[in-house]
Amino acid sequence: MPLLTIADAINQALHQEMERDSTIMILGEDVGVDGGVFRITDGLLKKFGPDRVTDTPLAESGIVGTSIGLAMAGLKPVAELQFDGFVYPAFDQLISHASRIRNRTRGKLSCPLVVRFPYSGGVRALEHHSESMEALFVHIPGLKVVCPSTPYDAKGLLIAAIRDPDPVIFMEPKKLYRSLKEDVPKESYEIPLGKARVMIEGNNATIIAWGSMIPVALKAQAVLAQENISLEVVDLRTLSPLDNETIFASIQKTGRCVIIQEGPRTCGLAAEISARITEKMSGSLKSPVKRVTGFDIIPPLLKSEEVLSS
Amino acid sequence: MPLIENFNPLTDKMFQVLDHEANVVRPELLPKWNDEKLREVYAQMLFLRLADFKLINLQRQGRCGSYISIEGQEAAQLGSGLAIEKSDWVFPAFRELGICYIHGVPLEKIALYWMGNEWGSNYEANVAPVSIPVGTHPLHAVGFAWAMKLQKKPTITISYFGDGATSEGDFYEAINFAGVMNAPTIFFCQNNQWAISVPRSKQTLAKTLAQKAIAAGIPGIQIDGNDIFAVYAATAEAAARARAGKGPTLIEAVTYRFGNHSTSDDATKYRAKDEIDYWRPRDPLVRFKLFLQKKNLWSEEWEQKIADEARGKILEAAKKAEETPRPKPDDIFDYLYAKPTPELEEQKAYLLKFL
Ligand SMILES: Cc1ncc(C[n+]2csc(CCOP(=O)(O)OP(=O)(O)O)c2C)c(N)n1
Ligand SMILES: [Mg+2]
């Protein structure tokens, strides 16, 4: 099996899906000739032509708004938004329309689109390029939210997201795009949405994380393993809908839980997971659920960011 | 001689086929309708006026939650609706009973929606559900039209929105996108002079709304939206352009909102009566009637007859809507996703325990 990065794996998934299904198209800023600012759509324009890989005007609401129309018309738009901080202009289209069309028409119309964008800090970026705001999307009924942490998952989850009949937000941890490699099967495969993965089994406590925080969780697991503390690491993979079953099964086994979240603390996804565990699993809990999260701050520029991540 | 491409929205006069006194000023642009067809279209316009009144009444009686009246905008919606194919797709805003009905949405569905039932947006016609967030849906029409172009289908799209909507960012993104993608779509702006209490003059310094097309590099035309023949001619040409691969058109239909903004609004607070007096003789129904009278195609008895027929049909539709049972409580959970999530199933079971 070839060793691929997350960036390679996503690129491969796009190639394979577009070969399989001619209704799939990619649109966004600089996705064509340039192959995207992170080169995630590299080679696609050459292979599939400008009708299926389209450089759009610089207008995020326009990208998502037209994607909604494309999806209603039976095409499968996979829109790229260039950075986490520039999703907000398109937020209205996501919350007011993409997420609602099926419900508003009681199933007559639907909006099967994918919106991909890079997220996470730690890359010494400009302002507005280091955001981890998954909670905003998880909070929206009618959307699904997916966040891979490994090349293998990135490929399988993106393929599943593209084949999903509902609008899916696909958040790609930019810090991890090229920082790790993994064996990724050449053939196409799906990782079902809504299913978390127990990455490492353990007995003493559960660590729940996703995306960019998985390497942090794995590091904690390795460090504590040397002290004979056995941590179970759960990678959520899909943030909405959450996989209660896997989370609760792990808590039942370990009785303790720490949730790691890069984004700001207040009203973050960790708070929701903590609440669910507290409501449903109090009988199994040996100690209160803990959150390790970002502070409630604006992501700082690199001088301060380096202090936080050192 | 093409109307649209030669129109200069900065300098040209609003396009009319009939003047305010129903004199034909552009005979070559009258639709090729025989007398029977002319009377049929008048009857449709009257039907829309009466259906609109009925929905206002239903709201006043507490049977609809709210309703947004089209009174005064019938020619704009009917004329444009007659100029497109039933296979084309309509993307309406909220003040759109006319185009929705003309394009095939059953009146009982329209009533059902305003009565507060989502099943009112579940129908066969090629009409997207009404769009409440102002100015957001022309982008959907652009995306849909773009898909039609990519799939080499002859279908075009048309979005309806108001003067206020042209101040929204999404409107500019939509006309700009449509130009770049050469999308077969029509932007049909009904400039009814008001956005709730804000007059057209406070919406923009631009002299016309049609001229906004210039910045997007697409043609724009200002037409008399209360002149059904002008509306028909301009929309038919815009549709033909779109179908021929010539891309999008922005149409500004100048019209007037006779009623309150909505059933929750009282326009006497912000609108002078003499303004309404100015517009009353410009009522599209009045002008059409005058036109028919000049051709000896109108009589008091005939008007009575078609009004009675319309009232009968409207009553029947309202009754059907009212007799529609309240939706199942499950419905609010069951259509968020193709397959409800386990969490939603759990929340639904919880609610059902109390019912
Ligand atoms: C994005 C948004 N902002 C505000 C509103 C509240 N609102 C509803 S209709 C309206 C005025 C719309 O004016 P216009 O576009 O001219 O359409 P008209 O009501 O005249 O048909 C406003 C402000 C809304 N529905 N959506
Ligand atoms: Mg208006």
XYZ file of C-alpha atoms and ligand atoms in Angstrom:
692
model
C 0.000 0.000 0.000
C 1.338 3.468 -0.825
C 2.223 5.883 1.962
C 0.082 8.998 1.653
C -0.326 12.262 3.519
C -3.777 13.624 4.371
C -3.389 16.054 1.471
C -2.575 13.178 -0.916
C -5.411 11.066 0.414
C -8.004 13.794 -0.090
C -6.671 14.481 -3.564
C -6.878 10.795 -4.395
C -10.415 10.548 -3.054
C -11.473 13.458 -5.261
C -9.842 11.883 -8.334
C -11.498 8.537 -7.733
C -14.930 9.898 -6.952
C -14.910 12.201 -9.960
C -13.963 9.261 -12.172
C -16.781 7.197 -10.727
C -19.524 9.820 -10.870
C -19.688 12.416 -13.615
C -22.129 14.591 -11.666
C -19.431 15.513 -9.146
C -17.849 18.914 -9.649
C -15.387 21.012 -7.715
C -15.732 24.739 -7.334
C -13.962 27.369 -5.310
C -11.282 30.023 -5.275
C -8.050 28.977 -7.025
C -9.066 25.306 -7.161
C -8.385 25.018 -10.887
C -5.080 26.064 -12.420
C -3.479 26.562 -9.029
C -4.841 23.309 -7.590
C -5.948 25.123 -4.439
C -3.723 27.087 -2.088
C -2.935 23.819 -0.273
C -2.739 21.872 -3.583
C -5.596 19.631 -2.511
C -7.233 19.824 -5.936
C -3.964 19.419 -7.848
C -4.273 17.743 -11.233
C -8.049 17.688 -11.222
C -8.558 20.510 -13.716
C -6.229 18.833 -16.173
C -8.032 15.538 -15.856
C -11.654 16.671 -15.685
C -11.719 20.035 -17.430
C -13.050 23.453 -16.446
C -16.725 22.434 -16.416
C -16.064 20.075 -13.540
C -13.251 21.933 -11.787
C -14.217 25.567 -11.747
C -12.375 28.612 -10.498
C -15.163 30.833 -9.229
C -15.342 34.541 -8.522
C -14.040 35.463 -5.082
C -17.334 35.211 -3.226
C -17.893 32.617 -0.518
C -21.632 33.106 -0.182
C -21.777 32.825 -3.955
C -19.802 29.588 -3.916
C -22.081 27.950 -1.374
C -25.257 29.602 -2.689
C -24.654 28.427 -6.250
C -23.631 25.020 -4.902
C -27.068 24.785 -3.346
C -28.669 25.412 -6.740
C -26.295 22.955 -8.410
C -27.173 20.328 -5.820
C -30.914 20.967 -6.126
C -30.499 20.392 -9.852
C -28.979 16.964 -9.327
C -25.260 17.696 -9.522
C -22.879 16.956 -6.668
C -20.875 20.078 -5.871
C -17.799 19.690 -3.713
C -17.023 23.293 -2.839
C -13.718 24.364 -1.382
C -13.594 27.394 0.870
C -10.045 28.621 1.039
C -9.625 29.002 4.801
C -11.512 28.472 8.046
C -11.725 32.211 8.622
C -13.506 32.792 5.315
C -16.358 30.401 5.807
C -18.335 33.050 7.630
C -19.493 34.959 4.523
C -21.098 31.681 3.418
C -22.540 30.907 6.821
C -25.975 32.289 5.983
C -26.299 30.045 2.946
C -25.385 27.051 5.097
C -27.634 27.807 8.038
C -30.571 29.376 6.189
C -30.711 27.193 3.102
C -28.404 24.191 2.657
C -29.399 22.713 5.986
C -33.104 23.399 5.525
C -34.183 22.574 2.011
C -35.066 18.943 2.696
C -36.990 19.815 5.846
C -38.748 22.842 4.367
C -40.076 20.836 1.439
C -40.752 17.712 3.498
C -38.335 15.739 1.415
C -39.320 16.997 -2.027
C -35.988 18.736 -2.597
C -32.604 18.087 -1.068
C -29.178 19.611 -1.062
C -26.448 16.991 -1.237
C -23.305 19.091 -1.270
C -19.915 18.970 0.403
C -18.144 22.075 1.669
C -14.475 21.415 2.394
C -12.134 23.797 4.132
C -8.826 23.716 6.014
C -9.017 24.518 9.702
C -6.801 24.551 12.822
C -3.935 26.651 14.088
C -0.292 25.923 14.583
C 0.944 26.821 11.116
C 2.293 30.318 11.892
C -0.489 31.781 9.805
C -1.979 35.184 9.200
C -4.971 36.435 11.140
C -8.209 34.582 10.279
C -6.265 31.516 9.153
C -6.139 29.567 12.419
C -9.735 28.959 13.408
C -11.285 25.835 14.892
C -14.964 26.675 15.015
C -16.588 23.289 14.426
C -19.144 23.993 17.148
C -20.770 26.623 14.918
C -21.541 23.976 12.312
C -22.347 21.157 14.712
C -24.997 23.434 16.190
C -26.884 23.613 12.891
C -29.672 21.053 12.495
C -29.597 19.547 9.018
C -25.842 19.668 8.480
C -23.369 16.862 8.985
C -19.843 17.714 10.096
C -16.837 15.503 9.430
C -13.243 15.965 10.589
C -10.574 13.396 9.751
C -7.274 13.059 11.590
C -5.422 10.493 9.483
C -4.780 9.911 5.776
C -6.717 6.638 5.801
C -9.732 8.266 7.396
C -9.473 11.398 5.261
C -9.903 9.358 2.104
C -12.685 7.109 3.340
C -14.590 9.872 5.084
C -14.450 12.216 2.112
C -15.734 9.486 -0.187
C -18.577 8.807 2.241
C -19.278 12.546 2.526
C -19.498 12.879 -1.260
C -21.886 9.929 -1.467
C -24.020 11.188 1.400
C -27.476 12.538 0.477
C -27.226 15.476 2.913
C -25.055 18.597 3.112
C -21.714 17.777 4.717
C -19.120 20.149 6.154
C -15.687 18.582 5.764
C -13.069 20.181 8.006
C -9.472 19.352 7.146
C -6.813 19.834 9.859
C -4.341 21.957 7.921
C -1.575 21.433 10.474
C -1.710 17.724 9.642
C -2.034 18.018 5.845
C 1.550 16.888 5.290
C 2.888 16.084 8.733
C 2.134 12.378 8.750
C 2.026 9.541 6.273
C 0.119 6.322 6.389
C -0.649 3.307 4.244
C -3.730 4.113 2.241
C -5.330 1.495 -0.008
C -5.310 2.359 -3.699
C -8.898 1.301 -4.186
C -11.859 3.369 -3.188
C -13.521 2.783 0.191
C -15.981 4.506 2.497
C -15.767 5.119 6.203
C -19.358 5.498 7.352
C -20.322 8.903 8.694
C -21.483 9.002 12.289
C -19.030 6.353 13.493
C -16.188 7.176 15.858
C -13.086 5.038 16.064
C -11.361 3.647 19.093
C -7.772 4.310 18.020
C -6.084 2.810 21.035
C -7.758 0.678 23.632
C -7.201 1.379 27.314
C -8.797 0.934 30.709
C -8.136 3.833 33.046
C -9.626 6.795 31.182
C -10.993 7.779 27.794
C -9.564 10.622 25.766
C -11.944 11.963 23.162
C -10.539 14.169 20.416
C -10.832 14.868 16.694
C -8.870 16.299 13.812
C -5.882 18.366 14.802
C -6.022 17.271 18.454
C -5.575 13.572 17.749
C -1.752 13.787 17.722
C -1.992 15.540 21.098
C -4.218 12.775 22.437
C -1.853 10.114 21.139
C 1.115 11.855 22.732
C -0.661 11.981 26.100
C -1.523 8.321 25.754
C 2.096 7.404 25.048
C 3.486 9.488 27.903
C 1.043 8.102 30.443
C 1.501 4.564 29.190
C 5.060 4.797 30.533
C 3.574 5.486 33.944
C 1.319 2.474 33.567
C -1.779 4.571 33.029
C -3.794 3.080 30.228
C -5.734 5.563 28.145
C -8.336 4.740 25.531
C -8.203 7.173 22.613
C -11.421 7.815 20.730
C -11.281 9.738 17.438
C -14.741 11.124 16.738
C -14.197 11.387 12.947
C -17.775 12.646 12.508
C -18.690 15.572 14.747
C -22.325 15.662 13.710
C -24.078 13.368 14.226
C -22.023 12.284 17.225
C -21.488 8.579 17.787
C -22.997 8.282 21.271
C -22.696 4.535 21.187
C -18.907 4.393 20.868
C -18.434 7.235 23.347
C -20.707 5.667 25.963
C -19.214 2.186 25.516
C -15.774 3.598 26.194
C -16.917 5.479 29.287
C -18.606 2.356 30.566
C -15.264 0.603 30.311
C -12.985 3.307 31.710
C -15.260 5.395 33.933
C -13.228 8.529 33.257
C -13.141 10.981 30.403
C -11.051 13.863 29.129
C -12.123 15.700 25.990
C -9.518 17.621 24.022
C -10.652 20.479 21.821
C -8.569 23.055 19.951
C -11.310 25.663 19.643
C -12.528 28.091 22.301
C -13.889 26.497 25.446
C -17.291 28.067 25.989
C -20.113 26.240 24.233
C -17.598 24.118 22.356
C -18.211 20.578 21.187
C -16.434 19.286 24.300
C -19.156 20.846 26.426
C -21.837 18.973 24.502
C -20.006 15.666 24.775
C -19.451 16.252 28.470
C -23.129 16.973 28.965
C -24.190 13.834 27.127
C -21.842 11.665 29.181
C -22.963 13.293 32.416
C -26.641 12.838 31.576
C -26.457 9.309 30.299
C -23.447 7.698 31.947
C -23.323 9.124 35.463
C -23.585 5.609 36.877
C -20.329 4.624 35.194
C -18.379 7.778 35.948
C -15.700 7.486 38.617
C -14.805 11.157 38.334
C -16.189 14.256 36.620
C -15.614 14.664 32.894
C -12.726 17.024 32.165
C -12.233 19.333 29.210
C -8.844 20.391 27.885
C -9.617 23.139 25.417
C -8.462 26.287 23.778
C -8.982 29.463 25.777
C -11.874 31.776 24.972
C -9.585 33.971 22.945
C -9.026 35.116 19.380
C -6.356 32.877 17.848
C -3.139 34.844 18.423
C -0.486 35.674 15.870
C 2.546 33.458 15.787
C 4.640 35.011 18.562
C 1.968 34.218 21.118
C 0.769 31.103 19.358
C 4.257 29.649 19.716
C 4.109 30.204 23.450
C 0.773 28.403 23.684
C 1.864 25.425 21.638
C 5.329 25.008 23.171
C -34.449 44.540 -33.030
C -33.572 43.131 -29.641
C -35.078 45.026 -26.785
C -32.769 44.026 -24.001
C -29.323 44.356 -25.540
C -30.123 47.801 -26.843
C -31.523 49.088 -23.592
C -29.345 51.492 -21.656
C -30.445 51.370 -18.020
C -28.598 54.610 -17.268
C -30.398 56.757 -19.786
C -33.328 54.979 -21.395
C -36.946 55.466 -20.389
C -38.762 52.666 -18.644
C -39.943 50.232 -21.281
C -43.685 50.086 -21.903
C -45.938 48.462 -24.457
C -49.027 50.127 -23.007
C -48.858 53.607 -21.582
C -50.684 54.491 -18.367
C -53.904 55.079 -20.299
C -53.614 51.668 -21.972
C -52.683 53.127 -25.345
C -50.452 50.773 -27.300
C -47.106 52.537 -27.696
C -45.097 49.592 -29.052
C -47.578 47.642 -31.195
C -44.859 45.422 -32.618
C -44.206 44.069 -29.108
C -47.766 43.079 -28.247
C -47.974 39.337 -27.698
C -49.618 37.396 -30.484
C -52.664 36.576 -28.390
C -56.130 36.344 -29.864
C -59.165 37.838 -28.118
C -59.924 34.638 -26.284
C -56.395 34.415 -24.928
C -56.460 38.071 -23.880
C -59.627 37.492 -21.886
C -58.210 34.316 -20.389
C -55.117 36.187 -19.162
C -57.283 38.960 -17.724
C -59.302 36.326 -15.890
C -56.068 34.891 -14.496
C -55.011 38.314 -13.261
C -58.346 38.840 -11.591
C -58.045 35.393 -10.055
C -54.707 36.360 -8.497
C -56.171 39.585 -7.095
C -59.073 37.705 -5.523
C -56.909 34.858 -4.234
C -54.662 37.460 -2.607
C -57.649 39.103 -0.891
C -58.843 35.720 0.286
C -55.520 34.945 1.936
C -55.491 38.323 3.670
C -58.973 37.549 4.981
C -57.997 34.101 6.132
C -55.187 35.686 8.105
C -57.537 38.293 9.574
C -59.773 35.451 10.717
C -56.848 33.745 12.386
C -56.706 30.895 9.911
C -53.293 31.857 8.501
C -50.361 32.798 10.715
C -49.256 35.533 8.349
C -49.586 36.407 4.710
C -47.653 38.668 2.349
C -49.862 40.344 -0.216
C -49.096 40.751 -3.922
C -51.793 43.353 -4.604
C -50.479 45.584 -7.391
C -47.826 43.137 -8.567
C -50.097 40.767 -10.474
C -49.006 41.869 -13.949
C -45.329 41.495 -13.043
C -45.809 37.942 -11.842
C -48.400 36.812 -14.362
C -46.712 38.373 -17.383
C -43.332 36.873 -16.549
C -44.841 33.522 -15.641
C -46.575 33.284 -19.011
C -43.308 34.025 -20.800
C -41.421 30.983 -19.497
C -41.929 27.237 -19.894
C -43.439 25.035 -17.203
C -40.216 23.011 -17.319
C -38.241 26.099 -16.254
C -37.481 26.608 -12.576
C -38.797 29.486 -10.486
C -37.039 30.707 -7.334
C -39.489 32.946 -5.476
C -39.083 35.285 -2.532
C -42.072 35.506 -0.170
C -44.404 37.976 -1.964
C -45.005 35.609 -4.803
C -48.446 34.046 -4.808
C -48.842 35.053 -8.447
C -45.824 33.424 -9.994
C -46.084 30.352 -7.766
C -49.690 29.763 -8.798
C -49.118 30.524 -12.467
C -46.143 28.187 -12.554
C -48.205 25.317 -11.217
C -48.235 25.370 -7.427
C -51.827 24.508 -6.429
C -53.514 27.357 -4.547
C -54.327 25.034 -1.661
C -50.606 24.366 -1.237
C -49.885 28.092 -1.144
C -52.651 28.545 1.435
C -51.395 25.569 3.409
C -47.948 27.119 3.665
C -49.312 30.396 5.029
C -51.507 28.420 7.401
C -48.239 27.189 8.881
C -47.793 23.757 7.375
C -44.518 22.746 5.711
C -46.397 20.368 3.430
C -47.430 23.531 1.612
C -43.894 23.538 0.150
C -44.157 19.934 -1.046
C -45.581 19.878 -4.579
C -44.754 18.815 -8.106
C -44.295 22.221 -9.781
C -40.805 23.431 -10.685
C -40.884 26.101 -8.006
C -38.408 26.268 -5.134
C -39.934 26.925 -1.721
C -40.417 30.616 -0.931
C -37.293 32.253 0.415
C -37.730 34.360 3.519
C -34.118 35.581 3.986
C -34.118 38.574 1.636
C -31.884 38.348 -1.412
C -30.341 34.965 -0.657
C -32.083 32.796 -3.227
C -31.054 34.348 -6.567
C -27.789 32.473 -5.978
C -29.708 29.201 -5.978
C -31.301 30.117 -9.278
C -27.828 30.847 -10.654
C -26.470 27.500 -9.427
C -29.465 25.645 -10.817
C -29.152 27.401 -14.157
C -25.435 26.690 -14.244
C -26.262 22.990 -13.722
C -28.721 23.135 -16.628
C -26.031 24.618 -18.831
C -23.481 21.977 -17.787
C -26.001 19.227 -18.502
C -26.944 20.844 -21.827
C -30.609 21.000 -20.861
C -32.886 23.689 -22.339
C -34.240 24.614 -18.896
C -33.702 28.127 -17.589
C -34.295 29.617 -14.135
C -35.832 32.839 -12.900
C -35.568 34.361 -9.444
C -38.020 36.885 -8.011
C -37.032 39.455 -5.404
C -37.717 43.021 -4.362
C -36.060 46.427 -4.560
C -34.748 45.978 -1.030
C -33.094 42.715 -1.996
C -30.875 44.514 -4.495
C -29.018 46.060 -1.550
C -28.007 42.640 -0.222
C -24.505 41.328 -0.870
C -25.823 38.014 -2.121
C -27.679 39.807 -4.905
C -24.407 41.248 -6.222
C -22.686 37.887 -5.866
C -25.529 36.312 -7.812
C -25.525 38.694 -10.797
C -21.741 38.586 -10.887
C -21.557 34.797 -10.727
C -24.265 34.464 -13.347
C -22.325 36.655 -15.730
C -19.077 34.754 -15.283
C -20.793 31.355 -15.631
C -22.997 32.621 -18.457
C -25.857 31.048 -16.530
C -29.231 30.795 -18.292
C -31.134 32.728 -15.663
C -33.347 35.785 -15.283
C -33.185 38.087 -12.284
C -36.686 39.455 -11.941
C -36.713 42.378 -9.533
C -40.110 43.695 -8.540
C -39.378 47.239 -7.525
C -42.566 47.881 -5.559
C -41.109 51.114 -4.110
C -40.911 49.876 -0.534
C -38.930 47.499 1.643
C -41.264 47.403 4.622
C -41.053 51.097 5.649
C -37.934 52.064 3.715
C -38.627 53.732 0.377
C -36.783 52.926 -2.802
C -34.941 56.280 -2.604
C -33.236 55.227 0.617
C -32.217 51.862 -0.727
C -29.620 53.164 -3.156
C -28.441 56.293 -4.917
C -28.484 54.373 -8.175
C -31.034 55.926 -10.503
C -32.409 52.598 -11.577
C -32.041 49.132 -10.127
C -31.569 47.791 -13.639
C -28.287 49.694 -13.923
C -26.776 47.438 -11.278
C -26.447 44.917 -14.099
C -23.791 47.092 -15.717
C -21.265 46.389 -12.968
C -21.781 42.664 -13.437
C -21.371 42.987 -17.188
C -24.837 41.626 -17.910
C -27.778 43.345 -19.590
C -30.331 45.128 -17.441
C -33.660 46.598 -18.427
C -36.191 48.701 -16.557
C -39.757 47.930 -17.497
C -43.216 48.987 -16.443
C -44.137 46.114 -14.179
C -47.789 47.077 -14.227
C -47.937 46.683 -17.990
C -48.475 42.997 -18.557
C -47.412 43.229 -22.189
C -44.140 44.937 -21.348
C -43.461 42.304 -18.719
C -44.293 39.526 -21.127
C -42.163 40.918 -23.954
C -39.111 41.567 -21.783
C -39.272 38.236 -19.972
C -39.852 36.291 -23.182
C -36.802 37.926 -24.716
C -34.691 37.327 -21.602
C -35.802 33.684 -21.613
C -34.956 33.308 -25.290
C -31.544 34.875 -24.676
C -30.879 32.484 -21.813
C -31.963 29.480 -23.852
C -29.792 30.562 -26.750
C -26.697 30.582 -24.539
C -26.560 34.364 -24.280
C -26.621 34.329 -20.497
C -28.421 36.165 -17.723
C -30.600 39.292 -17.729
C -31.623 41.603 -14.914
C -35.171 42.917 -15.253
C -36.349 45.713 -13.000
C -40.142 45.695 -13.071
C -41.417 48.991 -11.696
C -44.554 48.323 -9.741
C -46.276 49.217 -6.492
C -47.196 47.451 -3.301
C -50.760 48.583 -2.630
C -51.113 46.713 0.630
C -49.254 46.624 3.896
C -45.851 44.988 3.830
C -47.387 41.952 5.473
C -50.374 41.129 7.636
C -48.283 42.234 10.646
C -47.600 45.682 9.214
C -49.495 48.971 9.153
C -48.274 51.031 6.225
C -50.265 54.136 7.215
C -47.464 54.770 9.724
C -44.916 55.540 7.025
C -46.741 56.026 3.733
C -48.722 59.048 2.615
C -52.167 58.521 1.168
C -51.493 60.681 -1.893
C -48.823 58.228 -2.939
C -51.433 55.492 -3.094
C -53.771 57.870 -4.924
C -51.047 58.388 -7.489
C -50.644 54.659 -8.030
C -54.309 53.589 -7.963
C -54.948 54.504 -11.609
C -51.726 52.659 -12.416
C -53.110 49.405 -11.011
C -52.198 46.669 -13.515
C -55.703 45.247 -13.431
C -57.190 48.659 -14.236
C -54.851 49.088 -17.165
C -55.557 45.651 -18.577
C -59.296 46.239 -18.223
C -58.991 49.547 -20.037
C -57.108 47.826 -22.825
C -59.842 45.199 -23.153
C -62.558 47.870 -23.034
C -60.920 49.677 -25.917
C -61.134 46.443 -27.886
C -64.724 45.818 -26.778
C -63.652 42.691 -24.968
C -64.837 43.645 -21.500
C -68.271 43.919 -19.954
C -69.665 44.225 -16.438
C -71.505 40.894 -16.722
C -68.433 39.076 -17.973
C -66.349 40.465 -15.129
C -69.024 39.277 -12.693
C -68.988 35.858 -14.243
C -65.237 35.348 -14.152
C -65.047 36.798 -10.645
C -67.677 34.340 -9.446
C -65.857 31.463 -11.070
C -62.621 32.584 -9.465
C -64.215 32.929 -6.029
C -65.588 29.418 -6.301
C -62.184 27.957 -7.116
C -60.490 30.001 -4.414
C -62.996 28.945 -1.793
C -62.495 25.337 -2.730
C -58.716 25.663 -2.422
C -59.008 27.399 0.943
C -61.348 24.678 2.154
C -58.962 21.966 1.020
C -56.110 23.655 2.829
C -58.154 24.082 5.987
C -59.286 20.484 5.949
C -55.722 19.251 5.690
C -55.004 17.559 8.991
C -52.319 18.978 11.252
C -49.016 17.296 10.343
C -47.767 14.377 12.407
C -45.424 15.456 15.217
C -42.855 13.051 13.758
C -42.502 15.298 10.718
C -40.421 17.923 12.499
C -37.741 15.280 13.087
C -38.045 13.093 10.030
C -36.961 15.414 7.218
C -33.768 16.971 8.538
C -31.680 14.233 6.976
C -32.367 11.526 4.412
C -32.274 9.173 7.406
C -32.890 10.569 10.906
C -29.865 10.389 13.196
C -30.027 8.250 16.369
C -30.061 11.456 18.437
C -33.107 12.740 16.531
C -34.872 9.409 16.929
C -34.281 9.652 20.648
C -35.549 13.241 20.819
C -38.618 12.290 18.818
C -39.409 9.364 21.121
C -39.078 11.729 24.065
C -41.557 14.220 22.568
C -44.027 11.513 21.588
C -44.208 10.344 25.188
C -45.905 13.641 26.053
C -48.412 13.669 23.197
C -31.939 38.989 5.282
C -33.231 39.565 5.749
N -33.238 40.745 6.412
C -34.400 41.265 6.855
C -35.579 40.603 6.663
C -36.899 41.198 7.163
N -37.641 41.665 5.978
C -38.583 40.919 5.418
S -39.181 41.566 4.008
C -38.195 42.936 4.153
C -38.249 43.983 3.089
C -38.022 43.407 1.732
O -38.123 44.398 0.776
P -38.049 44.066 -0.762
O -36.823 43.286 -1.053
O -38.225 45.323 -1.509
O -39.269 43.070 -1.008
P -40.818 43.371 -0.785
O -41.126 43.039 0.649
O -41.062 44.799 -1.086
O -41.506 42.467 -1.695
C -37.419 42.860 5.303
C -36.474 43.891 5.760
C -35.531 39.376 5.988
N -36.637 38.643 5.766
N -34.353 38.880 5.527
Mg -39.996 46.186 -2.191
